[in-house]
GROMACS .gro file of C-alpha atoms in nm:
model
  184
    1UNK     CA    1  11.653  14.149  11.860
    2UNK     CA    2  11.830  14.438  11.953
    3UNK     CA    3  11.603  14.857  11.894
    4UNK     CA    4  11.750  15.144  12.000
    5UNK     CA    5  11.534  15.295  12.278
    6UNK     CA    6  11.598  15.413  12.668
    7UNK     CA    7  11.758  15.336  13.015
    8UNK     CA    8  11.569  15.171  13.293
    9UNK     CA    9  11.468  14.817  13.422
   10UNK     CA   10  11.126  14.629  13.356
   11UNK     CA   11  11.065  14.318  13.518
   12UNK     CA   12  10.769  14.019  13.485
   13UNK     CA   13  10.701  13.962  13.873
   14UNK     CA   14  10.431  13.635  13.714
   15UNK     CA   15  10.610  13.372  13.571
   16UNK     CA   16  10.272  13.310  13.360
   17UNK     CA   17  10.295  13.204  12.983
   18UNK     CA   18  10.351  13.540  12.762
   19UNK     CA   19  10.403  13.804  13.079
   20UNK     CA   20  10.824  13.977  13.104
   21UNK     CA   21  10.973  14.106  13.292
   22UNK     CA   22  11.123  14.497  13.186
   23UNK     CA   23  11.441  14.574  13.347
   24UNK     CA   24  11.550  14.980  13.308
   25UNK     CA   25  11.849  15.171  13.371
   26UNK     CA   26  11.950  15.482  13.247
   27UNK     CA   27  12.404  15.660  13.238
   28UNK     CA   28  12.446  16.035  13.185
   29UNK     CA   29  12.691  16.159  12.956
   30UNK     CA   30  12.637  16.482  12.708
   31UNK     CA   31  12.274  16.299  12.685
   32UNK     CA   32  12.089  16.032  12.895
   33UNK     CA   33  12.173  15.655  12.737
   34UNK     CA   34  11.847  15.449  12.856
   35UNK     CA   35  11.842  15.082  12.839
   36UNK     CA   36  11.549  14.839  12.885
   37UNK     CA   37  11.645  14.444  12.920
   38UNK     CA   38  11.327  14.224  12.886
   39UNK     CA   39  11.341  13.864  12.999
   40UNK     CA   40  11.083  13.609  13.060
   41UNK     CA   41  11.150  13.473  13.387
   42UNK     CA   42  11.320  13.523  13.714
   43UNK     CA   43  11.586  13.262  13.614
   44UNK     CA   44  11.617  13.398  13.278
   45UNK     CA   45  11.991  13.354  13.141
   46UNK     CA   46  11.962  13.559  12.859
   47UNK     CA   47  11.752  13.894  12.743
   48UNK     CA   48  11.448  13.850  12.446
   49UNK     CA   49  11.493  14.215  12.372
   50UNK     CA   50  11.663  14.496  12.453
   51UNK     CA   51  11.561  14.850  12.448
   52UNK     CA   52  11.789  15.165  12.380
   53UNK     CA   53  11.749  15.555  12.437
   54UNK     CA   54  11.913  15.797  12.345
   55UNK     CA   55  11.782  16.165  12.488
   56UNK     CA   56  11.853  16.470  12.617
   57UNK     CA   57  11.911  16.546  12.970
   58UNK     CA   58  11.567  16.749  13.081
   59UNK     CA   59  11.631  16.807  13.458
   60UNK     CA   60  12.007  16.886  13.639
   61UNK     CA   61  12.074  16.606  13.913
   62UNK     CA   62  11.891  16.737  14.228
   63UNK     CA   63  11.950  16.560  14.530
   64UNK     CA   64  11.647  16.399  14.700
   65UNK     CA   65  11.463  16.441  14.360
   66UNK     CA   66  11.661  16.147  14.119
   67UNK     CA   67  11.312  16.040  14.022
   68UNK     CA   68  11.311  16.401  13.801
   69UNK     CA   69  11.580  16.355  13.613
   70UNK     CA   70  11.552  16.011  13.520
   71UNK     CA   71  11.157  15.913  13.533
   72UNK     CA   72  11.117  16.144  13.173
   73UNK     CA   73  11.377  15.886  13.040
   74UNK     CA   74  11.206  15.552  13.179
   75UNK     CA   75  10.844  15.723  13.053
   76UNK     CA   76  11.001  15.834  12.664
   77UNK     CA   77  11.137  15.449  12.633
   78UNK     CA   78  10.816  15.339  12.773
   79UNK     CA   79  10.649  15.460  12.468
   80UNK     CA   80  10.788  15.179  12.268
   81UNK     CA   81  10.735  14.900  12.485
   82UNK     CA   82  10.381  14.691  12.466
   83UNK     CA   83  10.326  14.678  12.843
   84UNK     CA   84  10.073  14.349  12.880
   85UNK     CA   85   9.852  14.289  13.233
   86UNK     CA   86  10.129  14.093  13.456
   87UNK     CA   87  10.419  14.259  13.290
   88UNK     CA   88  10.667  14.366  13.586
   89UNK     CA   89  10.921  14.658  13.567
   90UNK     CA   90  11.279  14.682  13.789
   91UNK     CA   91  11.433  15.000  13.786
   92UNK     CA   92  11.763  15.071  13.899
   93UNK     CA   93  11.681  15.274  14.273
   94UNK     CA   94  11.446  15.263  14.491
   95UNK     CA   95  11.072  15.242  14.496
   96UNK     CA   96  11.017  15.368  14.894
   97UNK     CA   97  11.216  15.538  15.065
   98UNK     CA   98  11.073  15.564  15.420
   99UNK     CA   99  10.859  15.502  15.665
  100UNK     CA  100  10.692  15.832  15.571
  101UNK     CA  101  10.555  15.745  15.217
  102UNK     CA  102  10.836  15.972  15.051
  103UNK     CA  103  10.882  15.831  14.712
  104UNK     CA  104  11.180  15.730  14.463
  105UNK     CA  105  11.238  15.687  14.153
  106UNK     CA  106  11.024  15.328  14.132
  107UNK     CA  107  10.733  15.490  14.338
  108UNK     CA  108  10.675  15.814  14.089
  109UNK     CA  109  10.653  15.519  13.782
  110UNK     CA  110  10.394  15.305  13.957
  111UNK     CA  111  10.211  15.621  13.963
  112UNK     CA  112  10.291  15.761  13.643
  113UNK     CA  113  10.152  15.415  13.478
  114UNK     CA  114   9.886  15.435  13.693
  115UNK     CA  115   9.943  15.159  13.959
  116UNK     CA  116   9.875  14.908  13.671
  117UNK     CA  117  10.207  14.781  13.693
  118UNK     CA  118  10.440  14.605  14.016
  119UNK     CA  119  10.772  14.824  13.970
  120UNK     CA  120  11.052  14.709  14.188
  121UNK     CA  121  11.332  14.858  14.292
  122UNK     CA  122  11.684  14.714  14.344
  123UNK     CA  123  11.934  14.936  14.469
  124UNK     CA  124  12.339  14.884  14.533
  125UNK     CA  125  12.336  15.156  14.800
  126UNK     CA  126  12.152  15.178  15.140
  127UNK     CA  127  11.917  15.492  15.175
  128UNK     CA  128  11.983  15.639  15.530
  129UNK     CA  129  11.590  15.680  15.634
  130UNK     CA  130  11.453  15.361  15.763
  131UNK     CA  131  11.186  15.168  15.568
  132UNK     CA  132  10.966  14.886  15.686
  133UNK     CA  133  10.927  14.781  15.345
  134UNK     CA  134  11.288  14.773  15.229
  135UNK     CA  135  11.416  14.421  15.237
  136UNK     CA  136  11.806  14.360  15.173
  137UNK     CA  137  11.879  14.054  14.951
  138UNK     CA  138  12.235  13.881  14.969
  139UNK     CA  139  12.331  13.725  14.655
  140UNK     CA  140  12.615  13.469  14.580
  141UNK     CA  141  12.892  13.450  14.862
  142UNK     CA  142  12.852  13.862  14.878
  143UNK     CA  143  12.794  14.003  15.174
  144UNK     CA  144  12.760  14.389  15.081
  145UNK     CA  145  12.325  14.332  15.036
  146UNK     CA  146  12.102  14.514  14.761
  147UNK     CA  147  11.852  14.652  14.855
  148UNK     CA  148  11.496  14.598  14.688
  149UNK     CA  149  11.151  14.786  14.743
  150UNK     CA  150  10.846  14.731  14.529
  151UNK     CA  151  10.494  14.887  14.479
  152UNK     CA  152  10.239  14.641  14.351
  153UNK     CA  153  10.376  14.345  14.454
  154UNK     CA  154  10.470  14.254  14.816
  155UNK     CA  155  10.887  14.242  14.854
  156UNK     CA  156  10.867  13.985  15.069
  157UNK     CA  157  10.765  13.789  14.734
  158UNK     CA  158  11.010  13.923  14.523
  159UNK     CA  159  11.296  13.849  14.716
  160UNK     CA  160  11.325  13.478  14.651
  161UNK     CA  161  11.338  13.578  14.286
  162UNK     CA  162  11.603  13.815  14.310
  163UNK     CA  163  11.790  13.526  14.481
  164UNK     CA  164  11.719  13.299  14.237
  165UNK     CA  165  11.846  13.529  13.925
  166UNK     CA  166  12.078  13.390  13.709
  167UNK     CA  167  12.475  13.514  13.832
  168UNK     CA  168  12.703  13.414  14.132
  169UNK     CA  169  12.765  13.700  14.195
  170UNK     CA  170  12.587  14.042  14.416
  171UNK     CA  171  12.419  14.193  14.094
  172UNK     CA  172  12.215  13.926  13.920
  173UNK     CA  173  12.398  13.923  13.552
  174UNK     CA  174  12.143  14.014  13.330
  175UNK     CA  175  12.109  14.352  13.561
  176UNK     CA  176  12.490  14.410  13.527
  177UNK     CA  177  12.502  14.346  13.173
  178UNK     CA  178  12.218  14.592  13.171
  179UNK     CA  179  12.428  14.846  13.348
  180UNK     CA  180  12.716  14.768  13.150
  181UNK     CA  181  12.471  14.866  12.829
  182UNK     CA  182  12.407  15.176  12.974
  183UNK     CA  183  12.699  15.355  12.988
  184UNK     CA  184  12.791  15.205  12.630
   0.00000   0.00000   0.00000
């Protein structure tokens, strides 16, 4: 089943009967395209749903800030999606980005949904400031990492999953084919 919604990744950290996993990501054009990927496992092959977006752009880019320009988008596509208790959300970024407490993108939607929710974060670029909690994940025979951070749950957890998604390659392929979505 295919709606047209937003951009952003949601992701089901339980593998319990009934709980997904959301999967969000969000390309800029004239507008912001957001795309949400659900799936009910970790292994998952293929999507149950998919979410699409459309919006305007609210906020220029603002380096440092991300999280302002794309969080309205992840929130808007939100509004469609029937967020159950052990639903888990991915978002394309980061969730921590220090050692500080200074938040990204995944760390302003934990606290927009009120810490109800794990969000992780898996990002394709290293964020200079060190961060106990980021973990880098190698996938397939790659061996540029990603890099994942999470609220809610403990990373240390999630990182077998993200291993264990279905792909041979770096970016597990239901979170390529949901960037590939987004900039459709």
């Amino acid at each position: 089943m295919i709606r047209l919604e937003f951009y952003g990744i949601l992701v089901n950290f339980f593998n319990e009967e009934g709980h997904m996993i959301y999967a969000f990501d969000t390309y800029y054009e004239d507008y912001a395209n957001t795309v949400c990927i659900a799936f009910e496992d970790w292994t998952s092959e293929k999507e149950s749903e998919i979410f699409i977006e459309k919006t305007d752009i609210t906020s220029d880019y603002e380096s440092g800030a991300f999280y302002k320009r794309e969080l309205p988008c992840i929130l808007s596509l939100l509004k469609k999606i029937e967020l159950k208790e052990g639903d888990l959300i991915i978002v394309d970024g980061y969730v921590t980005l220090d050692n500080d407490g200074k938040m990204g993108l995944g760390g302003y939607l934990y606290e927009a949904l009120d810490n109800k929710y794990p969000v992780i974060g898996i990002a394709k670029n290293e964020f200079a400031s060190p961060d106990s909690q980021r973990r880098s994940v190698l996938r397939g025979e790659s061996k540029t990492p990603l890099f994942l951070t999470a609220k809610g749950a403990e990373a240390d957890e999630i990182l077998p999953k993200i291993e264990q998604m279905s792909g041979s390659y770096r970016m597990p392929a239901l979170l390529k084919k949901l960037d590939q979505l987004s900039r459709t």
